[in-house]
Short mmCIF file of N, CA and C in Angstrom, two decimals:
data_model
loop_
_atom_site.label_atom_id
_atom_site.label_comp_id
_atom_site.label_asym_id
_atom_site.label_seq_id
_atom_site.Cartn_x
_atom_site.Cartn_y
_atom_site.Cartn_z
N MET Z 1 15.86 12.93 -20.07
CA MET Z 1 16.01 13.15 -18.65
C MET Z 1 15.34 14.45 -18.25
N GLY Z 2 14.74 14.42 -17.09
CA GLY Z 2 14.10 15.61 -16.56
C GLY Z 2 14.55 15.85 -15.14
N ALA Z 3 14.10 16.92 -14.60
CA ALA Z 3 14.46 17.25 -13.23
C ALA Z 3 13.31 16.89 -12.30
N ILE Z 4 13.68 16.62 -11.07
CA ILE Z 4 12.70 16.37 -10.01
C ILE Z 4 12.80 17.54 -9.05
N VAL Z 5 11.67 18.15 -8.77
CA VAL Z 5 11.60 19.24 -7.81
C VAL Z 5 10.78 18.75 -6.63
N TYR Z 6 11.32 18.90 -5.42
CA TYR Z 6 10.57 18.45 -4.26
C TYR Z 6 10.62 19.50 -3.16
N GLY Z 7 9.53 19.55 -2.43
CA GLY Z 7 9.40 20.50 -1.34
C GLY Z 7 9.12 19.80 -0.03
N HIS Z 8 9.62 20.39 1.05
CA HIS Z 8 9.44 19.83 2.39
C HIS Z 8 8.36 20.60 3.14
N PHE Z 9 7.59 19.85 3.92
CA PHE Z 9 6.57 20.42 4.78
C PHE Z 9 6.76 19.82 6.17
N THR Z 10 6.42 20.59 7.21
CA THR Z 10 6.62 20.11 8.58
C THR Z 10 5.34 19.62 9.24
N ASP Z 11 4.21 19.87 8.62
CA ASP Z 11 2.93 19.52 9.23
C ASP Z 11 2.05 18.82 8.20
N GLU Z 12 1.31 17.81 8.64
CA GLU Z 12 0.48 17.06 7.68
C GLU Z 12 -0.68 17.89 7.15
N LEU Z 13 -1.18 18.83 7.92
CA LEU Z 13 -2.26 19.69 7.41
C LEU Z 13 -1.75 20.62 6.32
N ASP Z 14 -0.53 21.15 6.51
CA ASP Z 14 0.08 21.96 5.46
C ASP Z 14 0.30 21.13 4.20
N LEU Z 15 0.70 19.88 4.39
CA LEU Z 15 0.91 18.98 3.26
C LEU Z 15 -0.39 18.74 2.50
N LEU Z 16 -1.46 18.45 3.23
CA LEU Z 16 -2.75 18.21 2.58
C LEU Z 16 -3.24 19.44 1.82
N ASN Z 17 -3.09 20.61 2.44
CA ASN Z 17 -3.50 21.84 1.77
C ASN Z 17 -2.66 22.09 0.52
N ALA Z 18 -1.36 21.80 0.60
CA ALA Z 18 -0.48 22.00 -0.56
C ALA Z 18 -0.85 21.04 -1.69
N VAL Z 19 -1.14 19.80 -1.34
CA VAL Z 19 -1.53 18.83 -2.38
C VAL Z 19 -2.81 19.27 -3.06
N LYS Z 20 -3.78 19.73 -2.28
CA LYS Z 20 -5.04 20.20 -2.88
C LYS Z 20 -4.81 21.43 -3.75
N GLU Z 21 -3.95 22.33 -3.29
CA GLU Z 21 -3.66 23.54 -4.06
C GLU Z 21 -2.95 23.20 -5.37
N LEU Z 22 -1.98 22.29 -5.32
CA LEU Z 22 -1.26 21.90 -6.53
C LEU Z 22 -2.19 21.17 -7.50
N LYS Z 23 -3.08 20.33 -6.97
CA LYS Z 23 -4.04 19.64 -7.83
C LYS Z 23 -5.01 20.63 -8.49
N ASN Z 24 -5.42 21.67 -7.75
CA ASN Z 24 -6.30 22.68 -8.33
C ASN Z 24 -5.61 23.45 -9.45
N LYS Z 25 -4.29 23.59 -9.36
CA LYS Z 25 -3.52 24.27 -10.41
C LYS Z 25 -3.17 23.33 -11.56
N LYS Z 26 -3.69 22.09 -11.51
CA LYS Z 26 -3.45 21.07 -12.55
C LYS Z 26 -1.98 20.69 -12.65
N ILE Z 27 -1.28 20.71 -11.53
CA ILE Z 27 0.12 20.28 -11.50
C ILE Z 27 0.15 18.81 -11.10
N HIS Z 28 0.80 17.99 -11.91
CA HIS Z 28 0.88 16.55 -11.65
C HIS Z 28 1.88 16.28 -10.53
N ILE Z 29 1.44 15.58 -9.50
CA ILE Z 29 2.30 15.23 -8.37
C ILE Z 29 2.82 13.82 -8.61
N ALA Z 30 4.14 13.69 -8.70
CA ALA Z 30 4.74 12.39 -8.97
C ALA Z 30 4.65 11.48 -7.76
N ASP Z 31 4.88 12.03 -6.57
CA ASP Z 31 4.86 11.21 -5.36
C ASP Z 31 4.77 12.11 -4.14
N VAL Z 32 4.27 11.56 -3.05
CA VAL Z 32 4.26 12.22 -1.76
C VAL Z 32 4.81 11.23 -0.76
N ARG Z 33 5.81 11.64 -0.01
CA ARG Z 33 6.44 10.75 0.97
C ARG Z 33 6.25 11.33 2.36
N THR Z 34 5.84 10.46 3.27
CA THR Z 34 5.55 10.88 4.64
C THR Z 34 6.18 9.90 5.62
N PRO Z 35 6.53 10.37 6.82
CA PRO Z 35 7.10 9.44 7.82
C PRO Z 35 6.04 8.55 8.48
N PHE Z 36 4.78 8.89 8.32
CA PHE Z 36 3.68 8.07 8.85
C PHE Z 36 2.46 8.29 7.96
N PRO Z 37 1.47 7.40 8.02
CA PRO Z 37 0.28 7.57 7.18
C PRO Z 37 -0.47 8.86 7.51
N VAL Z 38 -0.90 9.56 6.47
CA VAL Z 38 -1.66 10.80 6.63
C VAL Z 38 -3.08 10.54 6.14
N HIS Z 39 -4.04 10.70 7.04
CA HIS Z 39 -5.44 10.46 6.70
C HIS Z 39 -5.92 11.51 5.70
N GLY Z 40 -6.55 11.04 4.63
CA GLY Z 40 -7.08 11.93 3.63
C GLY Z 40 -6.13 12.20 2.47
N LEU Z 41 -4.89 11.76 2.57
CA LEU Z 41 -3.92 12.03 1.51
C LEU Z 41 -4.24 11.25 0.25
N ASP Z 42 -4.65 9.99 0.41
CA ASP Z 42 -4.99 9.20 -0.78
C ASP Z 42 -6.21 9.77 -1.50
N THR Z 43 -7.13 10.35 -0.76
CA THR Z 43 -8.29 10.99 -1.38
C THR Z 43 -7.87 12.27 -2.10
N ALA Z 44 -6.99 13.05 -1.47
CA ALA Z 44 -6.52 14.29 -2.08
C ALA Z 44 -5.73 14.02 -3.36
N LEU Z 45 -4.99 12.91 -3.37
CA LEU Z 45 -4.21 12.55 -4.56
C LEU Z 45 -5.05 11.80 -5.59
N LYS Z 46 -6.30 11.50 -5.23
CA LYS Z 46 -7.24 10.78 -6.10
C LYS Z 46 -6.71 9.40 -6.49
N TYR Z 47 -6.13 8.72 -5.51
CA TYR Z 47 -5.68 7.35 -5.74
C TYR Z 47 -6.88 6.42 -5.75
N PRO Z 48 -6.88 5.40 -6.60
CA PRO Z 48 -7.97 4.43 -6.58
C PRO Z 48 -7.86 3.53 -5.34
N ARG Z 49 -8.97 2.91 -4.99
CA ARG Z 49 -8.96 1.99 -3.84
C ARG Z 49 -8.06 0.81 -4.12
N SER Z 50 -7.45 0.30 -3.08
CA SER Z 50 -6.53 -0.82 -3.20
C SER Z 50 -7.27 -2.12 -3.51
N HIS Z 51 -6.59 -3.03 -4.19
CA HIS Z 51 -7.15 -4.34 -4.49
C HIS Z 51 -6.77 -5.38 -3.42
N LEU Z 52 -6.01 -4.98 -2.41
CA LEU Z 52 -5.58 -5.93 -1.38
C LEU Z 52 -6.75 -6.59 -0.64
N PRO Z 53 -7.83 -5.88 -0.29
CA PRO Z 53 -8.95 -6.57 0.36
C PRO Z 53 -9.58 -7.66 -0.50
N LYS Z 54 -9.66 -7.41 -1.81
CA LYS Z 54 -10.22 -8.43 -2.71
C LYS Z 54 -9.31 -9.65 -2.77
N ILE Z 55 -8.01 -9.41 -2.80
CA ILE Z 55 -7.05 -10.52 -2.82
C ILE Z 55 -7.14 -11.30 -1.52
N ALA Z 56 -7.24 -10.60 -0.39
CA ALA Z 56 -7.35 -11.27 0.90
C ALA Z 56 -8.64 -12.09 0.98
N PHE Z 57 -9.74 -11.54 0.50
CA PHE Z 57 -11.01 -12.26 0.53
C PHE Z 57 -10.94 -13.53 -0.31
N ALA Z 58 -10.39 -13.41 -1.53
CA ALA Z 58 -10.28 -14.59 -2.41
C ALA Z 58 -9.37 -15.64 -1.80
N ALA Z 59 -8.23 -15.22 -1.26
CA ALA Z 59 -7.30 -16.17 -0.66
C ALA Z 59 -7.92 -16.80 0.59
N GLY Z 60 -8.66 -16.02 1.37
CA GLY Z 60 -9.34 -16.57 2.54
C GLY Z 60 -10.38 -17.60 2.16
N LEU Z 61 -11.14 -17.33 1.10
CA LEU Z 61 -12.11 -18.32 0.62
C LEU Z 61 -11.41 -19.60 0.17
N ILE Z 62 -10.32 -19.45 -0.55
CA ILE Z 62 -9.58 -20.63 -1.02
C ILE Z 62 -9.03 -21.41 0.17
N GLY Z 63 -8.42 -20.72 1.13
CA GLY Z 63 -7.85 -21.39 2.30
C GLY Z 63 -8.90 -22.08 3.14
N GLY Z 64 -10.01 -21.39 3.40
CA GLY Z 64 -11.09 -21.99 4.19
C GLY Z 64 -11.72 -23.18 3.48
N SER Z 65 -11.94 -23.04 2.18
CA SER Z 65 -12.54 -24.14 1.41
C SER Z 65 -11.62 -25.35 1.37
N LEU Z 66 -10.34 -25.12 1.11
CA LEU Z 66 -9.39 -26.24 1.08
C LEU Z 66 -9.29 -26.92 2.44
N GLY Z 67 -9.26 -26.11 3.51
CA GLY Z 67 -9.20 -26.68 4.85
C GLY Z 67 -10.41 -27.52 5.18
N LEU Z 68 -11.59 -27.00 4.85
CA LEU Z 68 -12.82 -27.74 5.13
C LEU Z 68 -12.91 -29.00 4.29
N LEU Z 69 -12.62 -28.89 3.00
CA LEU Z 69 -12.68 -30.07 2.13
C LEU Z 69 -11.66 -31.13 2.54
N PHE Z 70 -10.47 -30.70 2.94
CA PHE Z 70 -9.47 -31.67 3.37
C PHE Z 70 -9.92 -32.41 4.62
N GLN Z 71 -10.48 -31.68 5.58
CA GLN Z 71 -10.95 -32.34 6.80
C GLN Z 71 -12.11 -33.29 6.50
N ILE Z 72 -13.01 -32.87 5.64
CA ILE Z 72 -14.13 -33.75 5.27
C ILE Z 72 -13.59 -35.02 4.63
N TRP Z 73 -12.63 -34.89 3.72
CA TRP Z 73 -12.06 -36.07 3.06
C TRP Z 73 -11.34 -36.97 4.06
N VAL Z 74 -10.54 -36.37 4.96
CA VAL Z 74 -9.78 -37.17 5.92
C VAL Z 74 -10.72 -37.96 6.83
N PHE Z 75 -11.74 -37.32 7.36
CA PHE Z 75 -12.58 -37.98 8.36
C PHE Z 75 -13.70 -38.82 7.77
N THR Z 76 -13.97 -38.72 6.46
CA THR Z 76 -15.03 -39.56 5.88
C THR Z 76 -14.48 -40.60 4.91
N LYS Z 77 -13.43 -40.31 4.17
CA LYS Z 77 -12.92 -41.23 3.15
C LYS Z 77 -11.51 -41.74 3.45
N GLY Z 78 -10.61 -40.84 3.82
CA GLY Z 78 -9.21 -41.20 4.00
C GLY Z 78 -8.97 -42.12 5.19
N TRP Z 79 -9.28 -41.66 6.39
CA TRP Z 79 -9.07 -42.43 7.60
C TRP Z 79 -10.27 -42.27 8.52
N PRO Z 80 -11.39 -42.86 8.18
CA PRO Z 80 -12.57 -42.71 9.05
C PRO Z 80 -12.35 -43.45 10.37
N LEU Z 81 -12.48 -42.73 11.46
CA LEU Z 81 -12.34 -43.31 12.79
C LEU Z 81 -13.66 -43.16 13.54
N ASN Z 82 -13.98 -44.16 14.32
CA ASN Z 82 -15.20 -44.13 15.10
C ASN Z 82 -14.86 -43.63 16.49
N PHE Z 83 -15.30 -42.40 16.80
CA PHE Z 83 -15.06 -41.82 18.12
C PHE Z 83 -16.32 -41.95 18.96
N GLY Z 84 -16.50 -43.08 19.57
CA GLY Z 84 -17.62 -43.28 20.48
C GLY Z 84 -18.98 -43.09 19.84
N GLY Z 85 -19.14 -43.49 18.60
CA GLY Z 85 -20.42 -43.41 17.93
C GLY Z 85 -20.74 -42.04 17.34
N LYS Z 86 -19.79 -41.11 17.37
CA LYS Z 86 -20.04 -39.78 16.78
C LYS Z 86 -20.03 -39.90 15.26
N PRO Z 87 -20.73 -39.00 14.59
CA PRO Z 87 -20.76 -39.08 13.12
C PRO Z 87 -19.39 -38.75 12.51
N TYR Z 88 -19.13 -39.35 11.34
CA TYR Z 88 -17.86 -39.09 10.65
C TYR Z 88 -17.77 -37.62 10.19
N LEU Z 89 -18.88 -37.11 9.72
CA LEU Z 89 -18.91 -35.74 9.19
C LEU Z 89 -19.48 -34.81 10.27
N SER Z 90 -18.60 -34.31 11.13
CA SER Z 90 -19.01 -33.43 12.22
C SER Z 90 -18.47 -32.03 11.93
N ILE Z 91 -19.25 -31.24 11.21
CA ILE Z 91 -18.82 -29.92 10.75
C ILE Z 91 -18.42 -28.99 11.91
N PRO Z 92 -19.14 -28.94 13.04
CA PRO Z 92 -18.71 -28.02 14.10
C PRO Z 92 -17.28 -28.25 14.59
N SER Z 93 -16.82 -29.49 14.56
CA SER Z 93 -15.44 -29.74 15.01
C SER Z 93 -14.42 -29.29 13.97
N PHE Z 94 -14.86 -29.01 12.74
CA PHE Z 94 -13.94 -28.56 11.68
C PHE Z 94 -13.77 -27.04 11.67
N ILE Z 95 -14.58 -26.31 12.41
CA ILE Z 95 -14.58 -24.85 12.35
C ILE Z 95 -13.23 -24.23 12.78
N PRO Z 96 -12.60 -24.65 13.88
CA PRO Z 96 -11.33 -24.00 14.25
C PRO Z 96 -10.24 -24.11 13.19
N VAL Z 97 -10.05 -25.29 12.64
CA VAL Z 97 -9.01 -25.47 11.62
C VAL Z 97 -9.37 -24.70 10.36
N THR Z 98 -10.63 -24.71 9.98
CA THR Z 98 -11.07 -23.96 8.79
C THR Z 98 -10.81 -22.46 8.98
N PHE Z 99 -11.13 -21.94 10.16
CA PHE Z 99 -10.89 -20.52 10.44
C PHE Z 99 -9.41 -20.20 10.38
N GLU Z 100 -8.58 -21.03 10.99
CA GLU Z 100 -7.14 -20.77 11.00
C GLU Z 100 -6.55 -20.79 9.60
N LEU Z 101 -7.00 -21.70 8.75
CA LEU Z 101 -6.49 -21.74 7.38
C LEU Z 101 -7.00 -20.55 6.56
N THR Z 102 -8.20 -20.08 6.86
CA THR Z 102 -8.71 -18.88 6.19
C THR Z 102 -7.81 -17.69 6.51
N VAL Z 103 -7.51 -17.50 7.78
CA VAL Z 103 -6.66 -16.38 8.20
C VAL Z 103 -5.24 -16.54 7.64
N LEU Z 104 -4.70 -17.74 7.67
CA LEU Z 104 -3.34 -17.99 7.18
C LEU Z 104 -3.22 -17.66 5.69
N PHE Z 105 -4.13 -18.17 4.87
CA PHE Z 105 -4.08 -17.92 3.43
C PHE Z 105 -4.26 -16.43 3.13
N ALA Z 106 -5.19 -15.78 3.82
CA ALA Z 106 -5.43 -14.36 3.58
C ALA Z 106 -4.21 -13.52 3.96
N ALA Z 107 -3.60 -13.84 5.10
CA ALA Z 107 -2.44 -13.07 5.55
C ALA Z 107 -1.25 -13.23 4.60
N PHE Z 108 -0.96 -14.47 4.21
CA PHE Z 108 0.16 -14.68 3.29
C PHE Z 108 -0.11 -14.04 1.93
N ALA Z 109 -1.32 -14.15 1.44
CA ALA Z 109 -1.64 -13.55 0.13
C ALA Z 109 -1.52 -12.03 0.18
N MET Z 110 -2.00 -11.41 1.26
CA MET Z 110 -1.88 -9.96 1.38
C MET Z 110 -0.43 -9.53 1.49
N GLY Z 111 0.36 -10.25 2.26
CA GLY Z 111 1.78 -9.91 2.39
C GLY Z 111 2.51 -10.00 1.06
N ILE Z 112 2.29 -11.08 0.34
CA ILE Z 112 2.96 -11.27 -0.96
C ILE Z 112 2.46 -10.24 -1.97
N ALA Z 113 1.15 -9.99 -2.01
CA ALA Z 113 0.60 -9.01 -2.95
C ALA Z 113 1.13 -7.61 -2.65
N PHE Z 114 1.25 -7.27 -1.37
CA PHE Z 114 1.78 -5.95 -1.00
C PHE Z 114 3.23 -5.80 -1.44
N LEU Z 115 4.04 -6.82 -1.19
CA LEU Z 115 5.45 -6.75 -1.60
C LEU Z 115 5.59 -6.65 -3.11
N LEU Z 116 4.79 -7.41 -3.85
CA LEU Z 116 4.85 -7.35 -5.31
C LEU Z 116 4.35 -6.00 -5.83
N ARG Z 117 3.25 -5.50 -5.28
CA ARG Z 117 2.68 -4.24 -5.73
C ARG Z 117 3.60 -3.06 -5.42
N SER Z 118 4.27 -3.11 -4.29
CA SER Z 118 5.14 -2.01 -3.87
C SER Z 118 6.55 -2.13 -4.42
N ASN Z 119 6.80 -3.20 -5.17
CA ASN Z 119 8.12 -3.44 -5.75
C ASN Z 119 9.18 -3.49 -4.65
N LEU Z 120 8.87 -4.18 -3.57
CA LEU Z 120 9.79 -4.34 -2.46
C LEU Z 120 10.33 -5.75 -2.45
N GLY Z 121 11.45 -5.92 -1.86
CA GLY Z 121 12.01 -7.25 -1.76
C GLY Z 121 13.47 -7.19 -1.35
N PRO Z 122 14.08 -8.35 -1.20
CA PRO Z 122 15.49 -8.38 -0.81
C PRO Z 122 16.36 -7.74 -1.89
N GLY Z 123 17.31 -6.93 -1.46
CA GLY Z 123 18.24 -6.31 -2.40
C GLY Z 123 17.74 -5.03 -3.02
N LYS Z 124 16.51 -4.63 -2.72
CA LYS Z 124 15.97 -3.40 -3.30
C LYS Z 124 16.58 -2.20 -2.57
N ILE Z 125 17.17 -1.29 -3.33
CA ILE Z 125 17.79 -0.11 -2.76
C ILE Z 125 16.75 1.01 -2.71
N PRO Z 126 16.49 1.58 -1.53
CA PRO Z 126 15.47 2.63 -1.43
C PRO Z 126 15.93 3.91 -2.13
N ASN Z 127 14.97 4.61 -2.71
CA ASN Z 127 15.24 5.87 -3.39
C ASN Z 127 14.82 7.01 -2.47
N ILE Z 128 15.68 7.36 -1.53
CA ILE Z 128 15.38 8.41 -0.56
C ILE Z 128 16.08 9.68 -1.02
N LEU Z 129 15.31 10.71 -1.33
CA LEU Z 129 15.89 11.96 -1.80
C LEU Z 129 16.49 12.77 -0.66
N ASP Z 130 15.90 12.68 0.51
CA ASP Z 130 16.37 13.46 1.65
C ASP Z 130 16.06 12.67 2.92
N ASP Z 131 17.02 12.60 3.83
CA ASP Z 131 16.84 11.80 5.05
C ASP Z 131 15.79 12.38 6.00
N ASP Z 132 15.48 13.66 5.88
CA ASP Z 132 14.49 14.26 6.78
C ASP Z 132 13.11 13.63 6.63
N VAL Z 133 12.81 13.10 5.45
CA VAL Z 133 11.48 12.54 5.22
C VAL Z 133 11.27 11.25 6.01
N THR Z 134 12.35 10.61 6.44
CA THR Z 134 12.21 9.39 7.24
C THR Z 134 12.02 9.71 8.72
N ASN Z 135 12.11 10.98 9.09
CA ASN Z 135 12.02 11.35 10.49
C ASN Z 135 10.79 12.22 10.78
N ASP Z 136 10.81 13.47 10.31
CA ASP Z 136 9.74 14.38 10.71
C ASP Z 136 9.27 15.33 9.62
N HIS Z 137 9.70 15.15 8.40
CA HIS Z 137 9.27 16.03 7.31
C HIS Z 137 8.39 15.28 6.32
N PHE Z 138 7.61 16.03 5.59
CA PHE Z 138 6.75 15.50 4.54
C PHE Z 138 7.28 16.04 3.22
N GLN Z 139 7.17 15.25 2.17
CA GLN Z 139 7.79 15.62 0.90
C GLN Z 139 6.80 15.48 -0.25
N VAL Z 140 6.69 16.52 -1.06
CA VAL Z 140 5.90 16.48 -2.29
C VAL Z 140 6.89 16.52 -3.44
N ILE Z 141 6.79 15.52 -4.32
CA ILE Z 141 7.74 15.40 -5.43
C ILE Z 141 7.01 15.69 -6.74
N LEU Z 142 7.58 16.60 -7.51
CA LEU Z 142 7.04 16.97 -8.81
C LEU Z 142 8.09 16.65 -9.87
N ALA Z 143 7.68 15.99 -10.94
CA ALA Z 143 8.59 15.68 -12.04
C ALA Z 143 8.33 16.66 -13.17
N ALA Z 144 9.40 17.29 -13.66
CA ALA Z 144 9.25 18.30 -14.72
C ALA Z 144 8.73 17.68 -16.01
N LYS Z 145 9.08 16.43 -16.27
CA LYS Z 145 8.64 15.80 -17.52
C LYS Z 145 7.14 15.53 -17.55
N ASN Z 146 6.49 15.46 -16.39
CA ASN Z 146 5.05 15.21 -16.33
C ASN Z 146 4.21 16.48 -16.31
N ASN Z 147 4.87 17.63 -16.23
CA ASN Z 147 4.17 18.90 -16.16
C ASN Z 147 4.60 19.79 -17.32
N ASN Z 148 3.75 20.73 -17.68
CA ASN Z 148 4.07 21.67 -18.75
C ASN Z 148 4.76 22.91 -18.22
N LEU Z 149 5.35 22.81 -17.04
CA LEU Z 149 6.02 23.94 -16.41
C LEU Z 149 7.52 23.67 -16.30
N SER Z 150 8.29 24.72 -16.20
CA SER Z 150 9.73 24.56 -16.01
C SER Z 150 10.02 24.23 -14.55
N GLU Z 151 11.27 23.88 -14.29
CA GLU Z 151 11.67 23.55 -12.92
C GLU Z 151 11.50 24.76 -12.00
N ILE Z 152 11.78 25.93 -12.51
CA ILE Z 152 11.66 27.15 -11.70
C ILE Z 152 10.19 27.41 -11.36
N GLU Z 153 9.30 27.22 -12.32
CA GLU Z 153 7.87 27.42 -12.07
C GLU Z 153 7.33 26.39 -11.09
N LEU Z 154 7.83 25.15 -11.17
CA LEU Z 154 7.41 24.13 -10.20
C LEU Z 154 7.89 24.48 -8.80
N ALA Z 155 9.13 24.96 -8.69
CA ALA Z 155 9.66 25.37 -7.39
C ALA Z 155 8.85 26.52 -6.82
N GLU Z 156 8.48 27.48 -7.66
CA GLU Z 156 7.66 28.60 -7.19
C GLU Z 156 6.28 28.13 -6.75
N ALA Z 157 5.72 27.16 -7.45
CA ALA Z 157 4.41 26.62 -7.07
C ALA Z 157 4.49 25.93 -5.71
N LEU Z 158 5.57 25.19 -5.46
CA LEU Z 158 5.75 24.54 -4.16
C LEU Z 158 5.91 25.58 -3.05
N GLU Z 159 6.69 26.62 -3.31
CA GLU Z 159 6.87 27.67 -2.30
C GLU Z 159 5.55 28.39 -2.03
N ALA Z 160 4.78 28.63 -3.08
CA ALA Z 160 3.48 29.28 -2.90
C ALA Z 160 2.52 28.39 -2.12
N ALA Z 161 2.70 27.07 -2.22
CA ALA Z 161 1.84 26.13 -1.50
C ALA Z 161 2.25 25.99 -0.04
N GLY Z 162 3.40 26.58 0.34
CA GLY Z 162 3.80 26.56 1.74
C GLY Z 162 4.98 25.68 2.08
N ALA Z 163 5.75 25.25 1.09
CA ALA Z 163 6.92 24.42 1.36
C ALA Z 163 7.98 25.23 2.10
N ILE Z 164 8.59 24.64 3.12
CA ILE Z 164 9.63 25.35 3.87
C ILE Z 164 10.99 25.27 3.18
N ASP Z 165 11.16 24.25 2.34
CA ASP Z 165 12.42 24.07 1.62
C ASP Z 165 12.11 23.41 0.29
N VAL Z 166 12.68 23.93 -0.78
CA VAL Z 166 12.47 23.37 -2.12
C VAL Z 166 13.83 23.05 -2.71
N LYS Z 167 13.95 21.82 -3.22
CA LYS Z 167 15.22 21.38 -3.82
C LYS Z 167 14.94 20.78 -5.19
N GLN Z 168 16.00 20.72 -5.99
CA GLN Z 168 15.90 20.17 -7.34
C GLN Z 168 17.00 19.14 -7.53
N VAL Z 169 16.63 18.01 -8.16
CA VAL Z 169 17.57 16.93 -8.42
C VAL Z 169 17.39 16.51 -9.87
N ASN Z 170 18.47 16.20 -10.56
CA ASN Z 170 18.37 15.68 -11.92
C ASN Z 170 17.98 14.22 -11.86
N ALA Z 171 16.97 13.84 -12.63
CA ALA Z 171 16.48 12.46 -12.65
C ALA Z 171 17.40 11.59 -13.48
N THR Z 172 17.58 10.35 -13.05
CA THR Z 172 18.43 9.41 -13.79
C THR Z 172 17.61 8.47 -14.65
N THR Z 173 16.30 8.41 -14.43
CA THR Z 173 15.45 7.53 -15.23
C THR Z 173 14.39 8.30 -15.94
#
């Protein structure tokens, strides 16, 4: 078991500067929690790009292809109907349904992938260290087990980076 040291910041620019300063000192940041998205934070934390766009693109291709193939099969093989001499295979009339299925498959795949990747779901209890982070504070979390520094040194590093409040919690996992 190790300790978790976290510091509060009131401004996103202070948070970004603190993250950059801690990264320059080679201090491993376990997590950063914010009440809203902060532009540039993922770059400062050196997070890799998300795979969600690739998943959405693949699911959209599958949905659009299945929709188009199903319509082609229905109107040419399954139940061919003669609509005033129009051709059985009329691709322009298939575009709206194909587009809708592309969007539907992509949206559902992204939603499911996001929930699985974020480990969210029914019955999941949130791990909120301090209620202020859900309102107007920003939080940088440092785990003592991931750093070669003591809890006191981590707290001093957070204070030097501009944290307005530094707290320590014993980790249960």
